[in-house]
Amino acid sequence: MMEGLLSQVLTWIIQGLGFLFVLSVVVFFHELGHFLVARWCGVTVTTFSIGFGRELFGFYDRHGTRWRIAAIPLGGYVKFLDDANAASQPGTAVELSPEQQAGSFHGKPVWKRALVVAAGPAANFLIAALIYTGVNAAYGVSMVSARVDEVVAGMPAEKAGLKAGDLITEIDGWSIENFDDVVRIVTTSSGRTLSVTVDRDGKSLTFPVHPAMREHKDDLGVTVSLGDIGVRRNIPARIGAVIPVSPAAKAGFAAGDVIVAIDGTRVNSFEDVISAVSPAAGRSLAFTIDRKGTPQTVDVIPETTQTKQPDGTTVDRGRIGVAPDRPEPVAVSFPEAVRLGIRETYANIVQTITGIADIVTRRQSADQVGGPILMAEVTARVVELGWEPLLRWTALISANIGLLNLLPIPVLDGGHLVFYAIEAIRRRPLSQRVQEIGFQIGIAVVLMLVVFVNLNDLMRLGKRWLFGGG
C-alpha cells in the first residue's frame, strides 16, 4: 500500500512539473519577446517576472532589471520604467529626470511601442515553429497518406461521390499532404460545406461535402461537436497509449500491443476496434493481441460512457481506454523539418481562429472552453506519453497563447495595438481618461473570461466526480 501511495505521489509530482514546464516555456518566451525588442528600442525595463504575487527568487542584471520568479505561476509580465502597473498602463507616481525620459516606453514613437507589444505574440509563434522544427528533425514525422481506404455508407463523403482509392489533394484551397490534414480540417468545419478535391486514376475531381456533426466526449469530460465526412484509413490497430485506471489498463494492455481480433473476428484497423467495443458496454470481450510477435488473449469488459447524439438524445457506448499509435515516423531533412514546423504552427493558429468563430456563431458550445485546470489535466496525460508529445503540446499552447494575446481587449497585447493604431490614424494618443476606461473594461472582460473558463473546469470536474466521467 505504501509503495502504491509513493508511486502515485511521484506521478503527481512529475505531472505537476510537466505543467510548470509547459507554462514556464510559453510565458518566458512571450515576455522575452517584449523584453528584447524593448531593449532594442531603448526602453528601460525595470522588471521581468515569471508569475504574479510574492517573489520567491530574484536578482538584478547589469542594466538594473529585476528578474523574478513569483508564487503564482499563471502568467508573467515585463514592466517598463513609466508603467503604472503590470498591464503597461501609462503613468508613474515619480517625476522622471531627462535621462530617465530617454528610457520611457510611453514616450517612444507609436511604431516602436507597437513593435514592443507585438513582439510577445510573435515570440510565441516563433518558439512554436522552432519546437515543431526540432521535434520533426529529432523524432521524424509520421506520414499517413490521404488516400481513402474506406467510405462509410450513408455518410456525406459517399453521398457526394467520393470512393475508396481516391487521394484527397485539397480541401477548401488548403493543400493536403497527409491524412492528419484531412482530419484537422474536417473536424473543425462545423456547419460549412467543404470543397474536396481528389485524384482519381490521374484525374482531378472536386466534390462539395457537408460534414455531419457528431458529439465526442473525451476522457477529460470535454464534449465537442466534430465534423465527420465518413472517410477512413485502415491503419493497423496498434495501441499507442493506455489510459490509467481504464478497463484496458486493468487488463494489462500495453503501448505497442497490436489488436488482431475481438471475439474471434479479425481486426483490420482501429475503426474495427471502436465498432466492436462501442455496442459492448458491460459485456466481456476476448481480445487477441500481438505483443512483440507473441499472440495473447485478454478478456476485457468495456466501461459505459454516455454520448450525446446530434438530435440531443444520449446513448450508452462502450470504452476500454486505449488510444491508437501513430505510424512509424520517417526521417526528414532539416529544411523539410523547418517547413513542416512553420506549417504546423500556421495550422494551429487557423484552427484556433476557426474554433473561436464557431463559438461566437454558436456552431460550437462554449462549455467546451477550458482554463488552467483543463490545461493541467491535459498536460498530465501528455506527460505520460513522453517528451515528443509534451514538446508538441508545448508548441500548440505557445501558438494559442500568442493568438489569444492578440485579441483586441484592452490590457492584452491586442488591445494595446488597437490603441496604437487609433493613435497613428489620429496623429495623437487617446486621452488618459479614455485609456483608463478602456483598461477598466478590459480588466472586467478578462476577469469574466477567467471566471467562466474556471467554472467550466470545475463543472467538468464535478460531473466526473458525481457521475463517473460525465
PDB file of N, CA, C and O in Angstrom, residues 400-448:
ATOM      1  N   ASN A 400      -1.256  29.091 -29.418  1.00  0.00           N
ATOM      2  CA  ASN A 400      -2.578  29.545 -28.975  1.00  0.00           C
ATOM      3  C   ASN A 400      -2.492  30.766 -28.065  1.00  0.00           C
ATOM      4  O   ASN A 400      -3.291  31.702 -28.179  1.00  0.00           O
ATOM      5  N   ILE A 401      -1.528  30.745 -27.146  1.00  0.00           N
ATOM      6  CA  ILE A 401      -1.348  31.893 -26.238  1.00  0.00           C
ATOM      7  C   ILE A 401      -0.974  33.137 -27.036  1.00  0.00           C
ATOM      8  O   ILE A 401      -1.451  34.251 -26.757  1.00  0.00           O
ATOM      9  N   GLY A 402      -0.107  32.972 -28.035  1.00  0.00           N
ATOM     10  CA  GLY A 402       0.259  34.109 -28.872  1.00  0.00           C
ATOM     11  C   GLY A 402      -0.940  34.705 -29.560  1.00  0.00           C
ATOM     12  O   GLY A 402      -1.120  35.930 -29.605  1.00  0.00           O
ATOM     13  N   LEU A 403      -1.816  33.835 -30.093  1.00  0.00           N
ATOM     14  CA  LEU A 403      -3.010  34.320 -30.791  1.00  0.00           C
ATOM     15  C   LEU A 403      -3.992  34.971 -29.824  1.00  0.00           C
ATOM     16  O   LEU A 403      -4.527  36.053 -30.103  1.00  0.00           O
ATOM     17  N   LEU A 404      -4.240  34.345 -28.683  1.00  0.00           N
ATOM     18  CA  LEU A 404      -5.198  34.889 -27.721  1.00  0.00           C
ATOM     19  C   LEU A 404      -4.752  36.250 -27.203  1.00  0.00           C
ATOM     20  O   LEU A 404      -5.583  37.111 -26.903  1.00  0.00           O
ATOM     21  N   ASN A 405      -3.441  36.448 -27.096  1.00  0.00           N
ATOM     22  CA  ASN A 405      -2.942  37.753 -26.648  1.00  0.00           C
ATOM     23  C   ASN A 405      -3.164  38.846 -27.689  1.00  0.00           C
ATOM     24  O   ASN A 405      -3.042  40.036 -27.361  1.00  0.00           O
ATOM     25  N   LEU A 406      -3.467  38.458 -28.914  1.00  0.00           N
ATOM     26  CA  LEU A 406      -3.722  39.447 -29.957  1.00  0.00           C
ATOM     27  C   LEU A 406      -5.194  39.840 -30.037  1.00  0.00           C
ATOM     28  O   LEU A 406      -5.566  40.669 -30.874  1.00  0.00           O
ATOM     29  N   LEU A 407      -6.039  39.245 -29.192  1.00  0.00           N
ATOM     30  CA  LEU A 407      -7.443  39.656 -29.172  1.00  0.00           C
ATOM     31  C   LEU A 407      -7.535  41.138 -28.801  1.00  0.00           C
ATOM     32  O   LEU A 407      -6.802  41.612 -27.937  1.00  0.00           O
ATOM     33  N   PRO A 408      -8.433  41.887 -29.454  1.00  0.00           N
ATOM     34  CA  PRO A 408      -8.495  43.346 -29.232  1.00  0.00           C
ATOM     35  C   PRO A 408      -9.169  43.724 -27.919  1.00  0.00           C
ATOM     36  O   PRO A 408     -10.169  44.449 -27.893  1.00  0.00           O
ATOM     37  N   ILE A 409      -8.625  43.232 -26.830  1.00  0.00           N
ATOM     38  CA  ILE A 409      -9.150  43.527 -25.496  1.00  0.00           C
ATOM     39  C   ILE A 409      -8.115  44.361 -24.751  1.00  0.00           C
ATOM     40  O   ILE A 409      -6.969  43.921 -24.593  1.00  0.00           O
ATOM     41  N   PRO A 410      -8.457  45.567 -24.300  1.00  0.00           N
ATOM     42  CA  PRO A 410      -7.506  46.354 -23.506  1.00  0.00           C
ATOM     43  C   PRO A 410      -6.966  45.531 -22.349  1.00  0.00           C
ATOM     44  O   PRO A 410      -7.690  44.710 -21.778  1.00  0.00           O
ATOM     45  N   VAL A 411      -5.702  45.737 -22.021  1.00  0.00           N
ATOM     46  CA  VAL A 411      -4.838  45.018 -21.081  1.00  0.00           C
ATOM     47  C   VAL A 411      -4.149  43.851 -21.772  1.00  0.00           C
ATOM     48  O   VAL A 411      -3.088  43.417 -21.314  1.00  0.00           O
ATOM     49  N   LEU A 412      -4.717  43.302 -22.856  1.00  0.00           N
ATOM     50  CA  LEU A 412      -3.992  42.316 -23.655  1.00  0.00           C
ATOM     51  C   LEU A 412      -3.183  43.046 -24.726  1.00  0.00           C
ATOM     52  O   LEU A 412      -3.430  44.209 -25.032  1.00  0.00           O
ATOM     53  N   ASP A 413      -2.230  42.341 -25.320  1.00  0.00           N
ATOM     54  CA  ASP A 413      -1.387  42.971 -26.337  1.00  0.00           C
ATOM     55  C   ASP A 413      -2.223  43.494 -27.504  1.00  0.00           C
ATOM     56  O   ASP A 413      -1.939  44.563 -28.051  1.00  0.00           O
ATOM     57  N   GLY A 414      -3.245  42.737 -27.893  1.00  0.00           N
ATOM     58  CA  GLY A 414      -4.100  43.178 -28.989  1.00  0.00           C
ATOM     59  C   GLY A 414      -4.803  44.480 -28.692  1.00  0.00           C
ATOM     60  O   GLY A 414      -4.978  45.326 -29.583  1.00  0.00           O
ATOM     61  N   GLY A 415      -5.223  44.689 -27.442  1.00  0.00           N
ATOM     62  CA  GLY A 415      -5.862  45.940 -27.052  1.00  0.00           C
ATOM     63  C   GLY A 415      -4.908  47.114 -27.161  1.00  0.00           C
ATOM     64  O   GLY A 415      -5.289  48.207 -27.627  1.00  0.00           O
ATOM     65  N   HIS A 416      -3.668  46.920 -26.727  1.00  0.00           N
ATOM     66  CA  HIS A 416      -2.661  47.978 -26.863  1.00  0.00           C
ATOM     67  C   HIS A 416      -2.458  48.334 -28.337  1.00  0.00           C
ATOM     68  O   HIS A 416      -2.348  49.514 -28.697  1.00  0.00           O
ATOM     69  N   LEU A 417      -2.385  47.298 -29.188  1.00  0.00           N
ATOM     70  CA  LEU A 417      -2.160  47.556 -30.611  1.00  0.00           C
ATOM     71  C   LEU A 417      -3.328  48.329 -31.224  1.00  0.00           C
ATOM     72  O   LEU A 417      -3.123  49.158 -32.123  1.00  0.00           O
ATOM     73  N   VAL A 418      -4.544  48.076 -30.761  1.00  0.00           N
ATOM     74  CA  VAL A 418      -5.702  48.843 -31.236  1.00  0.00           C
ATOM     75  C   VAL A 418      -5.548  50.315 -30.852  1.00  0.00           C
ATOM     76  O   VAL A 418      -5.784  51.224 -31.664  1.00  0.00           O
ATOM     77  N   PHE A 419      -5.149  50.557 -29.599  1.00  0.00           N
ATOM     78  CA  PHE A 419      -4.933  51.938 -29.155  1.00  0.00           C
ATOM     79  C   PHE A 419      -3.870  52.625 -30.017  1.00  0.00           C
ATOM     80  O   PHE A 419      -4.012  53.791 -30.394  1.00  0.00           O
ATOM     81  N   TYR A 420      -2.783  51.891 -30.316  1.00  0.00           N
ATOM     82  CA  TYR A 420      -1.703  52.492 -31.098  1.00  0.00           C
ATOM     83  C   TYR A 420      -2.145  52.741 -32.536  1.00  0.00           C
ATOM     84  O   TYR A 420      -1.724  53.730 -33.157  1.00  0.00           O
ATOM     85  N   ALA A 421      -2.984  51.860 -33.092  1.00  0.00           N
ATOM     86  CA  ALA A 421      -3.496  52.067 -34.445  1.00  0.00           C
ATOM     87  C   ALA A 421      -4.358  53.333 -34.497  1.00  0.00           C
ATOM     88  O   ALA A 421      -4.245  54.140 -35.433  1.00  0.00           O
ATOM     89  N   ILE A 422      -5.192  53.514 -33.468  1.00  0.00           N
ATOM     90  CA  ILE A 422      -6.025  54.727 -33.397  1.00  0.00           C
ATOM     91  C   ILE A 422      -5.141  55.963 -33.265  1.00  0.00           C
ATOM     92  O   ILE A 422      -5.377  57.000 -33.908  1.00  0.00           O
ATOM     93  N   GLU A 423      -4.101  55.849 -32.456  1.00  0.00           N
ATOM     94  CA  GLU A 423      -3.176  56.974 -32.270  1.00  0.00           C
ATOM     95  C   GLU A 423      -2.473  57.327 -33.573  1.00  0.00           C
ATOM     96  O   GLU A 423      -2.298  58.519 -33.909  1.00  0.00           O
ATOM     97  N   ALA A 424      -2.078  56.294 -34.342  1.00  0.00           N
ATOM     98  CA  ALA A 424      -1.396  56.546 -35.613  1.00  0.00           C
ATOM     99  C   ALA A 424      -2.327  57.242 -36.605  1.00  0.00           C
ATOM    100  O   ALA A 424      -1.900  58.121 -37.369  1.00  0.00           O
ATOM    101  N   ILE A 425      -3.608  56.876 -36.590  1.00  0.00           N
ATOM    102  CA  ILE A 425      -4.586  57.487 -37.506  1.00  0.00           C
ATOM    103  C   ILE A 425      -4.903  58.921 -37.087  1.00  0.00           C
ATOM    104  O   ILE A 425      -4.962  59.837 -37.915  1.00  0.00           O
ATOM    105  N   ARG A 426      -5.079  59.139 -35.745  1.00  0.00           N
ATOM    106  CA  ARG A 426      -5.467  60.468 -35.248  1.00  0.00           C
ATOM    107  C   ARG A 426      -4.281  61.417 -35.123  1.00  0.00           C
ATOM    108  O   ARG A 426      -4.443  62.614 -34.907  1.00  0.00           O
ATOM    109  N   ARG A 427      -3.066  60.864 -35.189  1.00  0.00           N
ATOM    110  CA  ARG A 427      -1.832  61.648 -35.001  1.00  0.00           C
ATOM    111  C   ARG A 427      -1.661  62.116 -33.565  1.00  0.00           C
ATOM    112  O   ARG A 427      -0.826  62.967 -33.284  1.00  0.00           O
ATOM    113  N   ARG A 428      -2.429  61.568 -32.672  1.00  0.00           N
ATOM    114  CA  ARG A 428      -2.276  61.873 -31.251  1.00  0.00           C
ATOM    115  C   ARG A 428      -2.931  60.730 -30.458  1.00  0.00           C
ATOM    116  O   ARG A 428      -3.880  60.103 -30.937  1.00  0.00           O
ATOM    117  N   PRO A 429      -2.432  60.476 -29.257  1.00  0.00           N
ATOM    118  CA  PRO A 429      -2.986  59.362 -28.480  1.00  0.00           C
ATOM    119  C   PRO A 429      -4.374  59.681 -27.953  1.00  0.00           C
ATOM    120  O   PRO A 429      -4.786  60.844 -27.864  1.00  0.00           O
ATOM    121  N   LEU A 430      -5.098  58.640 -27.606  1.00  0.00           N
ATOM    122  CA  LEU A 430      -6.376  58.816 -26.920  1.00  0.00           C
ATOM    123  C   LEU A 430      -6.133  59.466 -25.570  1.00  0.00           C
ATOM    124  O   LEU A 430      -5.048  59.343 -24.988  1.00  0.00           O
ATOM    125  N   SER A 431      -7.124  60.167 -25.080  1.00  0.00           N
ATOM    126  CA  SER A 431      -6.960  60.843 -23.798  1.00  0.00           C
ATOM    127  C   SER A 431      -6.712  59.827 -22.683  1.00  0.00           C
ATOM    128  O   SER A 431      -7.080  58.647 -22.790  1.00  0.00           O
ATOM    129  N   GLN A 432      -6.066  60.306 -21.620  1.00  0.00           N
ATOM    130  CA  GLN A 432      -5.780  59.439 -20.471  1.00  0.00           C
ATOM    131  C   GLN A 432      -7.068  58.835 -19.911  1.00  0.00           C
ATOM    132  O   GLN A 432      -7.109  57.655 -19.550  1.00  0.00           O
ATOM    133  N   ARG A 433      -8.132  59.617 -19.904  1.00  0.00           N
ATOM    134  CA  ARG A 433      -9.404  59.151 -19.352  1.00  0.00           C
ATOM    135  C   ARG A 433      -9.988  58.015 -20.199  1.00  0.00           C
ATOM    136  O   ARG A 433     -10.457  57.010 -19.669  1.00  0.00           O
ATOM    137  N   VAL A 434      -9.943  58.176 -21.525  1.00  0.00           N
ATOM    138  CA  VAL A 434     -10.466  57.139 -22.421  1.00  0.00           C
ATOM    139  C   VAL A 434      -9.664  55.855 -22.264  1.00  0.00           C
ATOM    140  O   VAL A 434     -10.220  54.743 -22.217  1.00  0.00           O
ATOM    141  N   GLN A 435      -8.336  55.993 -22.157  1.00  0.00           N
ATOM    142  CA  GLN A 435      -7.499  54.802 -21.991  1.00  0.00           C
ATOM    143  C   GLN A 435      -7.790  54.110 -20.657  1.00  0.00           C
ATOM    144  O   GLN A 435      -7.839  52.877 -20.592  1.00  0.00           O
ATOM    145  N   GLU A 436      -8.007  54.896 -19.610  1.00  0.00           N
ATOM    146  CA  GLU A 436      -8.322  54.304 -18.307  1.00  0.00           C
ATOM    147  C   GLU A 436      -9.641  53.537 -18.355  1.00  0.00           C
ATOM    148  O   GLU A 436      -9.737  52.425 -17.819  1.00  0.00           O
ATOM    149  N   ILE A 437     -10.629  54.121 -19.024  1.00  0.00           N
ATOM    150  CA  ILE A 437     -11.918  53.429 -19.166  1.00  0.00           C
ATOM    151  C   ILE A 437     -11.736  52.134 -19.963  1.00  0.00           C
ATOM    152  O   ILE A 437     -12.290  51.081 -19.621  1.00  0.00           O
ATOM    153  N   GLY A 438     -10.920  52.228 -21.026  1.00  0.00           N
ATOM    154  CA  GLY A 438     -10.653  51.037 -21.836  1.00  0.00           C
ATOM    155  C   GLY A 438     -10.004  49.934 -21.019  1.00  0.00           C
ATOM    156  O   GLY A 438     -10.392  48.760 -21.116  1.00  0.00           O
ATOM    157  N   PHE A 439      -9.013  50.306 -20.202  1.00  0.00           N
ATOM    158  CA  PHE A 439      -8.336  49.311 -19.367  1.00  0.00           C
ATOM    159  C   PHE A 439      -9.298  48.716 -18.338  1.00  0.00           C
ATOM    160  O   PHE A 439      -9.254  47.513 -18.053  1.00  0.00           O
ATOM    161  N   GLN A 440     -10.160  49.537 -17.782  1.00  0.00           N
ATOM    162  CA  GLN A 440     -11.139  49.028 -16.803  1.00  0.00           C
ATOM    163  C   GLN A 440     -12.086  48.032 -17.456  1.00  0.00           C
ATOM    164  O   GLN A 440     -12.392  46.973 -16.886  1.00  0.00           O
ATOM    165  N   ILE A 441     -12.547  48.365 -18.675  1.00  0.00           N
ATOM    166  CA  ILE A 441     -13.412  47.433 -19.401  1.00  0.00           C
ATOM    167  C   ILE A 441     -12.646  46.156 -19.724  1.00  0.00           C
ATOM    168  O   ILE A 441     -13.164  45.038 -19.574  1.00  0.00           O
ATOM    169  N   GLY A 442     -11.399  46.309 -20.165  1.00  0.00           N
ATOM    170  CA  GLY A 442     -10.575  45.142 -20.490  1.00  0.00           C
ATOM    171  C   GLY A 442     -10.361  44.229 -19.299  1.00  0.00           C
ATOM    172  O   GLY A 442     -10.457  43.005 -19.416  1.00  0.00           O
ATOM    173  N   ILE A 443     -10.067  44.840 -18.152  1.00  0.00           N
ATOM    174  CA  ILE A 443      -9.871  44.037 -16.937  1.00  0.00           C
ATOM    175  C   ILE A 443     -11.151  43.278 -16.592  1.00  0.00           C
ATOM    176  O   ILE A 443     -11.123  42.099 -16.235  1.00  0.00           O
ATOM    177  N   ALA A 444     -12.302  43.969 -16.722  1.00  0.00           N
ATOM    178  CA  ALA A 444     -13.583  43.315 -16.425  1.00  0.00           C
ATOM    179  C   ALA A 444     -13.829  42.140 -17.373  1.00  0.00           C
ATOM    180  O   ALA A 444     -14.269  41.064 -16.944  1.00  0.00           O
ATOM    181  N   VAL A 445     -13.554  42.337 -18.668  1.00  0.00           N
ATOM    182  CA  VAL A 445     -13.759  41.261 -19.649  1.00  0.00           C
ATOM    183  C   VAL A 445     -12.847  40.077 -19.350  1.00  0.00           C
ATOM    184  O   VAL A 445     -13.282  38.914 -19.365  1.00  0.00           O
ATOM    185  N   VAL A 446     -11.571  40.367 -19.074  1.00  0.00           N
ATOM    186  CA  VAL A 446     -10.622  39.288 -18.782  1.00  0.00           C
ATOM    187  C   VAL A 446     -11.032  38.534 -17.520  1.00  0.00           C
ATOM    188  O   VAL A 446     -10.984  37.295 -17.473  1.00  0.00           O
ATOM    189  N   LEU A 447     -11.452  39.272 -16.480  1.00  0.00           N
ATOM    190  CA  LEU A 447     -11.886  38.610 -15.250  1.00  0.00           C
ATOM    191  C   LEU A 447     -13.109  37.731 -15.495  1.00  0.00           C
ATOM    192  O   LEU A 447     -13.208  36.623 -14.958  1.00  0.00           O
ATOM    193  N   MET A 448     -14.052  38.219 -16.310  1.00  0.00           N
ATOM    194  CA  MET A 448     -15.228  37.407 -16.632  1.00  0.00           C
ATOM    195  C   MET A 448     -14.829  36.141 -17.382  1.00  0.00           C
ATOM    196  O   MET A 448     -15.366  35.061 -17.114  1.00  0.00           O
TER     197      MET A 448
END
